[in-house]
mmCIF file of C-alpha atoms in Angstrom:
data_model
loop_
_atom_site.group_PDB
_atom_site.id
_atom_site.type_symbol
_atom_site.label_atom_id
_atom_site.label_comp_id
_atom_site.label_asym_id
_atom_site.label_seq_id
_atom_site.Cartn_x
_atom_site.Cartn_y
_atom_site.Cartn_z
ATOM 1 C CA UNK A 1 -43.497 -30.480 6.393
ATOM 2 C CA UNK A 2 -40.590 -28.380 7.280
ATOM 3 C CA UNK A 3 -37.136 -29.897 7.408
ATOM 4 C CA UNK A 4 -34.574 -28.891 10.037
ATOM 5 C CA UNK A 5 -30.638 -28.738 10.149
ATOM 6 C CA UNK A 6 -28.114 -27.176 12.031
ATOM 7 C CA UNK A 7 -26.787 -25.480 8.970
ATOM 8 C CA UNK A 8 -28.023 -24.534 5.400
ATOM 9 C CA UNK A 9 -25.984 -23.896 2.414
ATOM 10 C CA UNK A 10 -27.260 -22.095 -0.494
ATOM 11 C CA UNK A 11 -25.197 -23.361 -3.546
ATOM 12 C CA UNK A 12 -23.615 -26.431 -4.763
ATOM 13 C CA UNK A 13 -20.443 -24.886 -6.098
ATOM 14 C CA UNK A 14 -16.997 -25.943 -4.720
ATOM 15 C CA UNK A 15 -17.286 -23.191 -2.193
ATOM 16 C CA UNK A 16 -20.626 -24.521 -1.097
ATOM 17 C CA UNK A 17 -19.308 -28.147 -0.935
ATOM 18 C CA UNK A 18 -16.182 -27.050 1.109
ATOM 19 C CA UNK A 19 -18.274 -24.892 3.677
ATOM 20 C CA UNK A 20 -20.756 -28.060 4.003
ATOM 21 C CA UNK A 21 -17.798 -30.397 4.482
ATOM 22 C CA UNK A 22 -16.096 -28.300 7.199
ATOM 23 C CA UNK A 23 -19.275 -27.908 9.449
ATOM 24 C CA UNK A 24 -20.202 -31.462 8.891
ATOM 25 C CA UNK A 25 -16.839 -32.489 10.180
ATOM 26 C CA UNK A 26 -17.483 -30.225 13.234
ATOM 27 C CA UNK A 27 -20.614 -32.084 14.105
ATOM 28 C CA UNK A 28 -23.440 -30.428 12.583
ATOM 29 C CA UNK A 29 -26.443 -31.620 10.615
ATOM 30 C CA UNK A 30 -26.027 -30.002 7.218
ATOM 31 C CA UNK A 31 -28.092 -29.269 4.543
ATOM 32 C CA UNK A 32 -26.861 -28.155 1.034
ATOM 33 C CA UNK A 33 -29.711 -26.739 -1.489
ATOM 34 C CA UNK A 34 -28.500 -26.448 -5.372
ATOM 35 C CA UNK A 35 -30.710 -24.710 -7.887
ATOM 36 C CA UNK A 36 -29.692 -26.827 -10.521
ATOM 37 C CA UNK A 37 -27.329 -29.490 -9.913
ATOM 38 C CA UNK A 38 -23.865 -29.983 -8.306
ATOM 39 C CA UNK A 39 -20.965 -27.681 -9.928
ATOM 40 C CA UNK A 40 -23.441 -26.623 -12.919
ATOM 41 C CA UNK A 41 -22.140 -22.986 -13.338
ATOM 42 C CA UNK A 42 -18.828 -21.611 -12.283
ATOM 43 C CA UNK A 43 -17.214 -24.629 -10.657
ATOM 44 C CA UNK A 44 -18.076 -27.183 -13.470
ATOM 45 C CA UNK A 45 -16.760 -24.385 -16.099
ATOM 46 C CA UNK A 46 -13.337 -23.449 -14.294
ATOM 47 C CA UNK A 47 -9.874 -23.691 -15.688
ATOM 48 C CA UNK A 48 -9.102 -24.868 -12.341
ATOM 49 C CA UNK A 49 -5.988 -22.850 -11.837
ATOM 50 C CA UNK A 50 -4.120 -22.962 -8.466
ATOM 51 C CA UNK A 51 -2.703 -19.432 -8.332
ATOM 52 C CA UNK A 52 -1.045 -17.210 -5.843
ATOM 53 C CA UNK A 53 0.452 -15.192 -8.689
ATOM 54 C CA UNK A 54 -0.624 -11.790 -8.977
ATOM 55 C CA UNK A 55 -3.431 -11.998 -6.213
ATOM 56 C CA UNK A 56 -4.654 -8.915 -4.514
ATOM 57 C CA UNK A 57 -3.079 -8.044 -1.208
ATOM 58 C CA UNK A 58 -6.312 -8.533 0.411
ATOM 59 C CA UNK A 59 -6.595 -12.094 -1.184
ATOM 60 C CA UNK A 60 -3.015 -12.925 -0.661
ATOM 61 C CA UNK A 61 -2.779 -14.179 2.871
ATOM 62 C CA UNK A 62 -5.593 -16.642 2.352
ATOM 63 C CA UNK A 63 -4.227 -17.633 -1.021
ATOM 64 C CA UNK A 64 -1.235 -18.701 0.714
ATOM 65 C CA UNK A 65 -2.838 -20.712 3.299
ATOM 66 C CA UNK A 66 -4.998 -22.422 0.495
ATOM 67 C CA UNK A 67 -1.857 -23.216 -1.355
ATOM 68 C CA UNK A 68 -0.084 -25.030 1.576
ATOM 69 C CA UNK A 69 -3.507 -27.222 1.626
ATOM 70 C CA UNK A 70 -3.505 -27.839 -2.342
ATOM 71 C CA UNK A 71 -0.122 -29.622 -1.912
ATOM 72 C CA UNK A 72 -1.701 -31.837 0.550
ATOM 73 C CA UNK A 73 -5.262 -31.689 -0.783
ATOM 74 C CA UNK A 74 -5.558 -35.738 -0.551
ATOM 75 C CA UNK A 75 -5.196 -35.467 3.213
ATOM 76 C CA UNK A 76 -8.518 -33.227 2.963
ATOM 77 C CA UNK A 77 -10.660 -34.886 0.303
ATOM 78 C CA UNK A 78 -9.148 -38.475 -0.115
ATOM 79 C CA UNK A 79 -7.852 -37.335 -3.720
ATOM 80 C CA UNK A 80 -5.181 -35.372 -5.250
ATOM 81 C CA UNK A 81 -7.925 -33.895 -7.430
ATOM 82 C CA UNK A 82 -5.359 -33.774 -10.208
ATOM 83 C CA UNK A 83 -3.361 -30.800 -8.762
ATOM 84 C CA UNK A 84 0.154 -30.657 -10.485
ATOM 85 C CA UNK A 85 2.497 -27.980 -9.082
ATOM 86 C CA UNK A 86 3.718 -26.798 -12.331
ATOM 87 C CA UNK A 87 3.890 -23.378 -11.336
ATOM 88 C CA UNK A 88 2.042 -20.195 -13.011
ATOM 89 C CA UNK A 89 4.202 -17.868 -15.221
ATOM 90 C CA UNK A 90 3.180 -14.180 -16.152
ATOM 91 C CA UNK A 91 5.141 -13.159 -19.376
ATOM 92 C CA UNK A 92 6.717 -9.918 -20.482
ATOM 93 C CA UNK A 93 6.769 -8.990 -24.308
ATOM 94 C CA UNK A 94 8.408 -5.561 -23.799
ATOM 95 C CA UNK A 95 11.456 -4.246 -21.817
ATOM 96 C CA UNK A 96 8.996 -1.714 -20.378
ATOM 97 C CA UNK A 97 6.877 -5.195 -19.099
ATOM 98 C CA UNK A 98 9.455 -6.568 -17.645
ATOM 99 C CA UNK A 99 10.925 -3.761 -15.756
ATOM 100 C CA UNK A 100 7.282 -3.392 -14.510
ATOM 101 C CA UNK A 101 7.079 -6.887 -13.337
ATOM 102 C CA UNK A 102 10.795 -6.767 -11.494
ATOM 103 C CA UNK A 103 9.269 -3.783 -9.704
ATOM 104 C CA UNK A 104 6.410 -5.486 -8.493
ATOM 105 C CA UNK A 105 8.174 -8.406 -7.491
ATOM 106 C CA UNK A 106 10.621 -6.386 -5.526
ATOM 107 C CA UNK A 107 7.632 -4.642 -3.670
ATOM 108 C CA UNK A 108 6.221 -7.849 -3.028
ATOM 109 C CA UNK A 109 9.351 -9.606 -1.662
ATOM 110 C CA UNK A 110 9.863 -6.188 0.543
ATOM 111 C CA UNK A 111 6.665 -7.107 2.242
ATOM 112 C CA UNK A 112 7.901 -10.514 3.254
ATOM 113 C CA UNK A 113 6.576 -12.736 0.370
ATOM 114 C CA UNK A 114 8.468 -15.043 -1.400
ATOM 115 C CA UNK A 115 6.296 -16.998 -3.831
ATOM 116 C CA UNK A 116 7.081 -14.957 -6.787
ATOM 117 C CA UNK A 117 10.313 -14.431 -8.534
ATOM 118 C CA UNK A 118 11.527 -12.957 -11.903
ATOM 119 C CA UNK A 119 12.951 -15.107 -14.561
ATOM 120 C CA UNK A 120 14.915 -14.092 -17.493
ATOM 121 C CA UNK A 121 14.693 -14.993 -21.178
ATOM 122 C CA UNK A 122 17.062 -18.282 -20.629
ATOM 123 C CA UNK A 123 14.836 -19.670 -17.680
ATOM 124 C CA UNK A 124 11.719 -18.543 -19.719
ATOM 125 C CA UNK A 125 12.841 -20.946 -22.463
ATOM 126 C CA UNK A 126 13.626 -23.702 -20.086
ATOM 127 C CA UNK A 127 9.921 -23.360 -18.547
ATOM 128 C CA UNK A 128 8.288 -22.934 -21.976
ATOM 129 C CA UNK A 129 10.434 -23.853 -24.794
ATOM 130 C CA UNK A 130 8.075 -22.920 -27.811
ATOM 131 C CA UNK A 131 7.152 -19.569 -26.509
ATOM 132 C CA UNK A 132 7.517 -16.671 -29.152
ATOM 133 C CA UNK A 133 11.083 -15.490 -29.628
ATOM 134 C CA UNK A 134 10.010 -11.924 -28.746
ATOM 135 C CA UNK A 135 9.054 -12.765 -25.122
ATOM 136 C CA UNK A 136 11.774 -11.414 -22.903
ATOM 137 C CA UNK A 137 11.253 -13.161 -19.234
ATOM 138 C CA UNK A 138 8.441 -12.795 -16.930
ATOM 139 C CA UNK A 139 7.334 -13.626 -13.024
ATOM 140 C CA UNK A 140 7.189 -17.036 -12.047
ATOM 141 C CA UNK A 141 5.344 -18.689 -8.902
ATOM 142 C CA UNK A 142 6.658 -22.112 -8.530
ATOM 143 C CA UNK A 143 4.646 -23.721 -6.038
ATOM 144 C CA UNK A 144 1.400 -22.529 -8.161
ATOM 145 C CA UNK A 145 -0.295 -25.027 -10.452
ATOM 146 C CA UNK A 146 -3.524 -26.397 -11.842
ATOM 147 C CA UNK A 147 -6.082 -29.132 -11.129
ATOM 148 C CA UNK A 148 -8.866 -31.182 -12.509
ATOM 149 C CA UNK A 149 -12.108 -29.113 -11.949
ATOM 150 C CA UNK A 150 -14.351 -32.397 -12.490
ATOM 151 C CA UNK A 151 -12.048 -34.277 -10.304
ATOM 152 C CA UNK A 152 -11.931 -31.758 -7.605
ATOM 153 C CA UNK A 153 -15.817 -31.376 -7.597
ATOM 154 C CA UNK A 154 -16.230 -35.201 -7.364
ATOM 155 C CA UNK A 155 -13.679 -35.556 -4.366
ATOM 156 C CA UNK A 156 -15.314 -32.590 -2.554
ATOM 157 C CA UNK A 157 -18.890 -33.957 -3.201
ATOM 158 C CA UNK A 158 -17.714 -37.446 -2.111
ATOM 159 C CA UNK A 159 -16.113 -36.148 1.147
ATOM 160 C CA UNK A 160 -19.244 -33.921 2.094
ATOM 161 C CA UNK A 161 -21.413 -36.874 1.517
ATOM 162 C CA UNK A 162 -19.336 -38.967 3.564
ATOM 163 C CA UNK A 163 -19.284 -36.352 6.346
ATOM 164 C CA UNK A 164 -23.147 -36.446 6.388
ATOM 165 C CA UNK A 165 -24.128 -33.319 4.341
ATOM 166 C CA UNK A 166 -27.399 -33.767 2.792
ATOM 167 C CA UNK A 167 -27.919 -32.474 -0.563
ATOM 168 C CA UNK A 168 -30.917 -31.220 -2.447
ATOM 169 C CA UNK A 169 -30.432 -30.474 -6.170
ATOM 170 C CA UNK A 170 -33.293 -28.638 -8.187
ATOM 171 C CA UNK A 171 -33.899 -26.830 -4.888
ATOM 172 C CA UNK A 172 -33.848 -22.963 -5.666
ATOM 173 C CA UNK A 173 -34.314 -20.749 -2.798
ATOM 174 C CA UNK A 174 -37.172 -18.367 -3.168
ATOM 175 C CA UNK A 175 -37.360 -16.614 0.087
ATOM 176 C CA UNK A 176 -35.696 -16.394 3.086
ATOM 177 C CA UNK A 177 -36.978 -14.831 6.484
ATOM 178 C CA UNK A 178 -35.886 -15.383 10.206
ATOM 179 C CA UNK A 179 -37.802 -16.292 13.258
ATOM 180 C CA UNK A 180 -35.637 -15.576 16.298
ATOM 181 C CA UNK A 181 -32.436 -17.160 15.887
ATOM 182 C CA UNK A 182 -33.626 -19.513 13.154
ATOM 183 C CA UNK A 183 -33.583 -18.850 9.462
ATOM 184 C CA UNK A 184 -36.616 -20.047 7.412
ATOM 185 C CA UNK A 185 -35.704 -21.058 3.856
ATOM 186 C CA UNK A 186 -38.358 -21.769 1.168
ATOM 187 C CA UNK A 187 -37.516 -23.215 -2.326
ATOM 188 C CA UNK A 188 -40.786 -23.531 -4.143
ATOM 189 C CA UNK A 189 -43.096 -25.410 -1.835
ATOM 190 C CA UNK A 190 -40.314 -26.932 0.359
ATOM 191 C CA UNK A 191 -39.677 -25.654 3.773
ATOM 192 C CA UNK A 192 -36.279 -25.743 5.518
ATOM 193 C CA UNK A 193 -35.199 -24.268 8.974
ATOM 194 C CA UNK A 194 -31.605 -24.016 10.298
ATOM 195 C CA UNK A 195 -29.788 -21.188 12.851
ATOM 196 C CA UNK A 196 -26.893 -21.060 10.368
ATOM 197 C CA UNK A 197 -26.951 -19.935 6.784
ATOM 198 C CA UNK A 198 -24.357 -19.819 3.979
ATOM 199 C CA UNK A 199 -24.850 -17.741 1.077
ATOM 200 C CA UNK A 200 -22.604 -19.536 -1.592
ATOM 201 C CA UNK A 201 -24.865 -19.049 -4.409
ATOM 202 C CA UNK A 202 -22.564 -17.920 -7.014
ATOM 203 C CA UNK A 203 -23.833 -15.622 -9.712
ATOM 204 C CA UNK A 204 -27.347 -15.669 -7.793
ATOM 205 C CA UNK A 205 -25.965 -14.467 -4.267
ATOM 206 C CA UNK A 206 -26.431 -11.031 -4.669
ATOM 207 C CA UNK A 207 -30.230 -12.021 -4.712
ATOM 208 C CA UNK A 208 -29.845 -14.226 -1.796
ATOM 209 C CA UNK A 209 -28.023 -11.454 0.137
ATOM 210 C CA UNK A 210 -31.026 -9.174 -0.710
ATOM 211 C CA UNK A 211 -33.505 -11.739 0.642
ATOM 212 C CA UNK A 212 -31.670 -11.681 3.835
ATOM 213 C CA UNK A 213 -31.754 -8.085 3.997
ATOM 214 C CA UNK A 214 -27.784 -7.209 3.080
ATOM 215 C CA UNK A 215 -27.741 -5.027 -0.032
ATOM 216 C CA UNK A 216 -24.403 -6.211 -1.558
ATOM 217 C CA UNK A 217 -24.136 -5.138 -5.249
ATOM 218 C CA UNK A 218 -22.415 -7.431 -7.556
ATOM 219 C CA UNK A 219 -22.103 -7.929 -11.329
ATOM 220 C CA UNK A 220 -21.986 -11.152 -13.418
ATOM 221 C CA UNK A 221 -19.410 -12.903 -15.460
ATOM 222 C CA UNK A 222 -19.548 -15.525 -18.107
ATOM 223 C CA UNK A 223 -15.568 -16.240 -18.991
ATOM 224 C CA UNK A 224 -15.176 -18.458 -21.916
ATOM 225 C CA UNK A 225 -12.727 -21.210 -22.680
ATOM 226 C CA UNK A 226 -11.483 -23.095 -25.612
ATOM 227 C CA UNK A 227 -9.942 -26.443 -25.632
ATOM 228 C CA UNK A 228 -7.929 -27.776 -28.514
ATOM 229 C CA UNK A 229 -7.298 -31.406 -29.992
ATOM 230 C CA UNK A 230 -4.580 -33.278 -28.210
ATOM 231 C CA UNK A 231 -0.829 -32.486 -28.858
ATOM 232 C CA UNK A 232 2.657 -33.979 -27.741
ATOM 233 C CA UNK A 233 3.549 -32.420 -24.359
ATOM 234 C CA UNK A 234 5.105 -28.943 -24.833
ATOM 235 C CA UNK A 235 4.507 -26.900 -21.803
ATOM 236 C CA UNK A 236 4.286 -27.445 -17.962
ATOM 237 C CA UNK A 237 3.361 -23.838 -16.090
ATOM 238 C CA UNK A 238 0.219 -22.137 -16.767
ATOM 239 C CA UNK A 239 1.073 -19.087 -18.909
ATOM 240 C CA UNK A 240 -0.527 -15.416 -18.677
ATOM 241 C CA UNK A 241 0.861 -12.244 -20.082
ATOM 242 C CA UNK A 242 1.128 -8.860 -19.141
ATOM 243 C CA UNK A 243 -1.412 -6.627 -21.317
ATOM 244 C CA UNK A 244 -3.255 -9.700 -22.763
ATOM 245 C CA UNK A 245 -6.385 -11.224 -21.671
ATOM 246 C CA UNK A 246 -4.634 -14.767 -21.778
ATOM 247 C CA UNK A 247 -4.498 -18.014 -19.584
ATOM 248 C CA UNK A 248 -2.784 -20.727 -21.500
ATOM 249 C CA UNK A 249 -2.013 -24.291 -20.251
ATOM 250 C CA UNK A 250 -1.476 -27.954 -21.401
ATOM 251 C CA UNK A 251 -3.721 -30.439 -19.614
ATOM 252 C CA UNK A 252 -2.249 -33.981 -18.627
ATOM 253 C CA UNK A 253 -4.257 -35.410 -21.673
ATOM 254 C CA UNK A 254 -2.413 -33.258 -23.855
ATOM 255 C CA UNK A 255 -5.377 -30.591 -24.777
ATOM 256 C CA UNK A 256 -4.468 -27.225 -24.746
ATOM 257 C CA UNK A 257 -6.814 -24.848 -22.516
ATOM 258 C CA UNK A 258 -7.196 -21.079 -23.407
ATOM 259 C CA UNK A 259 -8.972 -18.523 -21.489
ATOM 260 C CA UNK A 260 -8.243 -15.300 -19.684
ATOM 261 C CA UNK A 261 -11.371 -13.622 -19.170
ATOM 262 C CA UNK A 262 -12.940 -12.849 -22.499
ATOM 263 C CA UNK A 263 -16.754 -12.494 -21.807
ATOM 264 C CA UNK A 264 -19.648 -14.346 -23.449
ATOM 265 C CA UNK A 265 -23.612 -13.567 -23.138
ATOM 266 C CA UNK A 266 -25.506 -14.637 -20.065
ATOM 267 C CA UNK A 267 -29.060 -14.590 -18.807
ATOM 268 C CA UNK A 268 -29.478 -15.152 -15.219
ATOM 269 C CA UNK A 269 -33.270 -15.561 -15.436
ATOM 270 C CA UNK A 270 -32.552 -18.784 -17.906
ATOM 271 C CA UNK A 271 -29.572 -19.447 -16.066
ATOM 272 C CA UNK A 272 -27.523 -19.802 -19.304
ATOM 273 C CA UNK A 273 -24.244 -18.823 -20.599
ATOM 274 C CA UNK A 274 -23.286 -18.628 -24.190
ATOM 275 C CA UNK A 275 -20.108 -18.345 -26.122
ATOM 276 C CA UNK A 276 -19.636 -14.768 -28.321
ATOM 277 C CA UNK A 277 -17.311 -16.227 -30.899
ATOM 278 C CA UNK A 278 -16.124 -12.675 -31.965
ATOM 279 C CA UNK A 279 -14.875 -11.969 -28.495
ATOM 280 C CA UNK A 280 -13.399 -15.587 -27.974
ATOM 281 C CA UNK A 281 -11.505 -15.162 -31.287
ATOM 282 C CA UNK A 282 -9.069 -12.536 -29.388
ATOM 283 C CA UNK A 283 -8.386 -15.132 -26.705
ATOM 284 C CA UNK A 284 -7.341 -17.508 -29.808
ATOM 285 C CA UNK A 285 -5.135 -14.624 -31.348
ATOM 286 C CA UNK A 286 -3.541 -13.878 -27.904
ATOM 287 C CA UNK A 287 -2.552 -17.263 -27.584
ATOM 288 C CA UNK A 288 -1.065 -17.452 -31.113
ATOM 289 C CA UNK A 289 0.705 -14.453 -30.385
ATOM 290 C CA UNK A 290 2.793 -16.090 -27.501
ATOM 291 C CA UNK A 291 2.702 -19.463 -28.914
ATOM 292 C CA UNK A 292 2.569 -19.330 -32.775
ATOM 293 C CA UNK A 293 2.728 -23.202 -32.935
ATOM 294 C CA UNK A 294 -0.452 -23.752 -31.961
ATOM 295 C CA UNK A 295 -2.065 -21.510 -34.927
ATOM 296 C CA UNK A 296 -3.323 -24.657 -36.812
ATOM 297 C CA UNK A 297 -4.874 -26.834 -33.837
ATOM 298 C CA UNK A 298 -8.201 -27.639 -34.218
ATOM 299 C CA UNK A 299 -10.820 -26.480 -31.482
ATOM 300 C CA UNK A 300 -12.661 -29.363 -29.644
ATOM 301 C CA UNK A 301 -14.918 -27.552 -27.405
ATOM 302 C CA UNK A 302 -15.693 -23.933 -26.066
ATOM 303 C CA UNK A 303 -17.709 -22.945 -23.261
ATOM 304 C CA UNK A 304 -18.800 -20.210 -20.965
ATOM 305 C CA UNK A 305 -19.719 -20.297 -17.066
ATOM 306 C CA UNK A 306 -21.661 -17.997 -14.824
ATOM 307 C CA UNK A 307 -20.275 -16.515 -11.711
ATOM 308 C CA UNK A 308 -20.603 -13.271 -9.613
ATOM 309 C CA UNK A 309 -18.303 -10.376 -9.782
ATOM 310 C CA UNK A 310 -17.354 -7.511 -7.397
ATOM 311 C CA UNK A 311 -16.552 -4.441 -7.762
ATOM 312 C CA UNK A 312 -13.153 -4.559 -6.694
ATOM 313 C CA UNK A 313 -12.337 -7.846 -8.352
ATOM 314 C CA UNK A 314 -12.077 -9.258 -4.525
ATOM 315 C CA UNK A 315 -13.913 -12.272 -3.237
ATOM 316 C CA UNK A 316 -16.485 -11.964 -0.525
ATOM 317 C CA UNK A 317 -16.142 -14.128 2.717
ATOM 318 C CA UNK A 318 -17.299 -12.843 6.009
ATOM 319 C CA UNK A 319 -20.309 -12.645 8.211
ATOM 320 C CA UNK A 320 -23.152 -10.543 7.619
ATOM 321 C CA UNK A 321 -22.956 -7.236 9.482
ATOM 322 C CA UNK A 322 -26.617 -6.955 9.563
ATOM 323 C CA UNK A 323 -28.052 -10.315 10.692
ATOM 324 C CA UNK A 324 -26.518 -13.225 12.908
ATOM 325 C CA UNK A 325 -25.927 -16.690 11.649
ATOM 326 C CA UNK A 326 -25.253 -15.645 8.166
ATOM 327 C CA UNK A 327 -21.872 -16.201 6.278
ATOM 328 C CA UNK A 328 -21.611 -14.722 2.898
ATOM 329 C CA UNK A 329 -19.213 -16.753 0.470
ATOM 330 C CA UNK A 330 -19.093 -15.511 -3.287
ATOM 331 C CA UNK A 331 -17.984 -12.891 -5.827
ATOM 332 C CA UNK A 332 -14.925 -14.823 -6.573
ATOM 333 C CA UNK A 333 -14.531 -13.060 -9.907
ATOM 334 C CA UNK A 334 -12.663 -15.532 -11.776
ATOM 335 C CA UNK A 335 -10.060 -16.514 -9.489
ATOM 336 C CA UNK A 336 -11.978 -18.612 -6.556
ATOM 337 C CA UNK A 337 -10.919 -22.170 -7.215
ATOM 338 C CA UNK A 338 -7.650 -21.991 -5.726
ATOM 339 C CA UNK A 339 -9.288 -20.572 -2.481
ATOM 340 C CA UNK A 340 -11.908 -23.403 -1.898
ATOM 341 C CA UNK A 341 -10.160 -25.616 0.737
ATOM 342 C CA UNK A 342 -9.246 -22.600 3.203
ATOM 343 C CA UNK A 343 -12.317 -20.768 2.708
ATOM 344 C CA UNK A 344 -14.310 -23.935 3.845
ATOM 345 C CA UNK A 345 -12.362 -23.842 7.264
ATOM 346 C CA UNK A 346 -13.102 -20.087 7.592
ATOM 347 C CA UNK A 347 -16.590 -20.473 7.130
ATOM 348 C CA UNK A 348 -16.902 -23.086 9.689
ATOM 349 C CA UNK A 349 -14.783 -20.936 12.385
ATOM 350 C CA UNK A 350 -16.633 -17.768 11.800
ATOM 351 C CA UNK A 351 -20.084 -19.298 12.011
ATOM 352 C CA UNK A 352 -19.361 -21.588 14.993
ATOM 353 C CA UNK A 353 -16.500 -19.310 16.870
ATOM 354 C CA UNK A 354 -17.166 -15.818 15.635
ATOM 355 C CA UNK A 355 -13.718 -15.427 14.278
ATOM 356 C CA UNK A 356 -10.793 -17.397 12.515
ATOM 357 C CA UNK A 357 -7.117 -17.521 12.448
ATOM 358 C CA UNK A 358 -7.018 -16.980 8.800
ATOM 359 C CA UNK A 359 -6.550 -13.430 7.422
ATOM 360 C CA UNK A 360 -9.637 -12.754 5.607
ATOM 361 C CA UNK A 361 -10.076 -9.384 6.672
ATOM 362 C CA UNK A 362 -9.816 -7.796 3.404
ATOM 363 C CA UNK A 363 -12.817 -10.080 1.847
ATOM 364 C CA UNK A 364 -15.207 -8.671 4.339
ATOM 365 C CA UNK A 365 -18.818 -8.252 2.860
ATOM 366 C CA UNK A 366 -19.243 -4.635 4.663
ATOM 367 C CA UNK A 367 -16.590 -3.071 2.331
ATOM 368 C CA UNK A 368 -18.919 -3.133 -0.684
ATOM 369 C CA UNK A 369 -22.226 -2.548 1.007
ATOM 370 C CA UNK A 370 -24.148 0.883 0.854
ATOM 371 C CA UNK A 371 -22.239 3.702 2.531
ATOM 372 C CA UNK A 372 -18.812 1.443 2.834
ATOM 373 C CA UNK A 373 -15.793 3.558 2.372
ATOM 374 C CA UNK A 374 -13.373 1.930 -0.205
ATOM 375 C CA UNK A 375 -10.084 0.781 1.552
ATOM 376 C CA UNK A 376 -7.347 1.524 -0.965
ATOM 377 C CA UNK A 377 -5.470 -1.589 0.264
ATOM 378 C CA UNK A 378 -7.917 -3.705 -1.361
ATOM 379 C CA UNK A 379 -7.440 -2.725 -4.507
ATOM 380 C CA UNK A 380 -6.232 -5.456 -6.858
ATOM 381 C CA UNK A 381 -2.883 -5.227 -7.955
ATOM 382 C CA UNK A 382 -2.198 -4.241 -11.572
#
């Protein structure tokens, strides 16, 4: 028996849920297919950074739009998702780095953006009182912050279900075909049909795109995280550093969360990602270099999560250039969490209206497809 819907979402991460929610709220009968369980991979392993700081020019317009939504996220999903606007801070350890950041912020502001500002040594120590004495200043995005990834997943899942989205876990898509205007989707022995299809399959999205006839080369990331024991409050902003692979923040529970992009080992066939302790030690060393007081903290847990990575480190969000009724939504390369609320609306707009008022021109999938010319404006900021 074939199950029919108005739209089928492939992938039960946050972006799949957000797209499903917006399509359902516009009156569609939506079915979401997830190969494992909701939030099993990248969304469940996220550090949940809500960041406009340092965004590539191609992503910045939609990131700023998403930030406005995060400041009112309860209006969207009935929960504040643990969002705290405590800011994001990128630290300079040398005078040359500080001059580099100052030049970047000046150019950023000349383009009309006001979300970033330079802070000197005195304000740096107000923001991060225990930071190492050699740090000289940095760039700060005051309205940025962080959220709780599991609370966010629960809120989007609850809202999607309330809007009528039907969810099938353990339904890994094995083939796609099109008959007229209808997508035919197979997940093992199960069959589904719908005129609209969203590819939000994360690390496996390149395979789904290929099934639909779109060759979009992507890589895989297995970024690792550390969480420590709880300590007294010491820091509010999320901190990164020029020249180091580091993301450092203290959660509301008092634990220290350390990431930054060090990569673990992965196996897409087995759907597994494992921690590489030697590589993860570099993240710990970077944290201690900036915050020497955490050197003796005990590590409580480490983990790694799978997601897709694009060649230019910029997300893919756009209609298929070759097949109607198909939206690609993947390739977030470690920084897709913040974009979730806005790209759900973009997906509904593009599938139902053929266009959106949001500026996502730089996220179109055809920039990466065979024969596409590389647009230098899409290059990620240094």
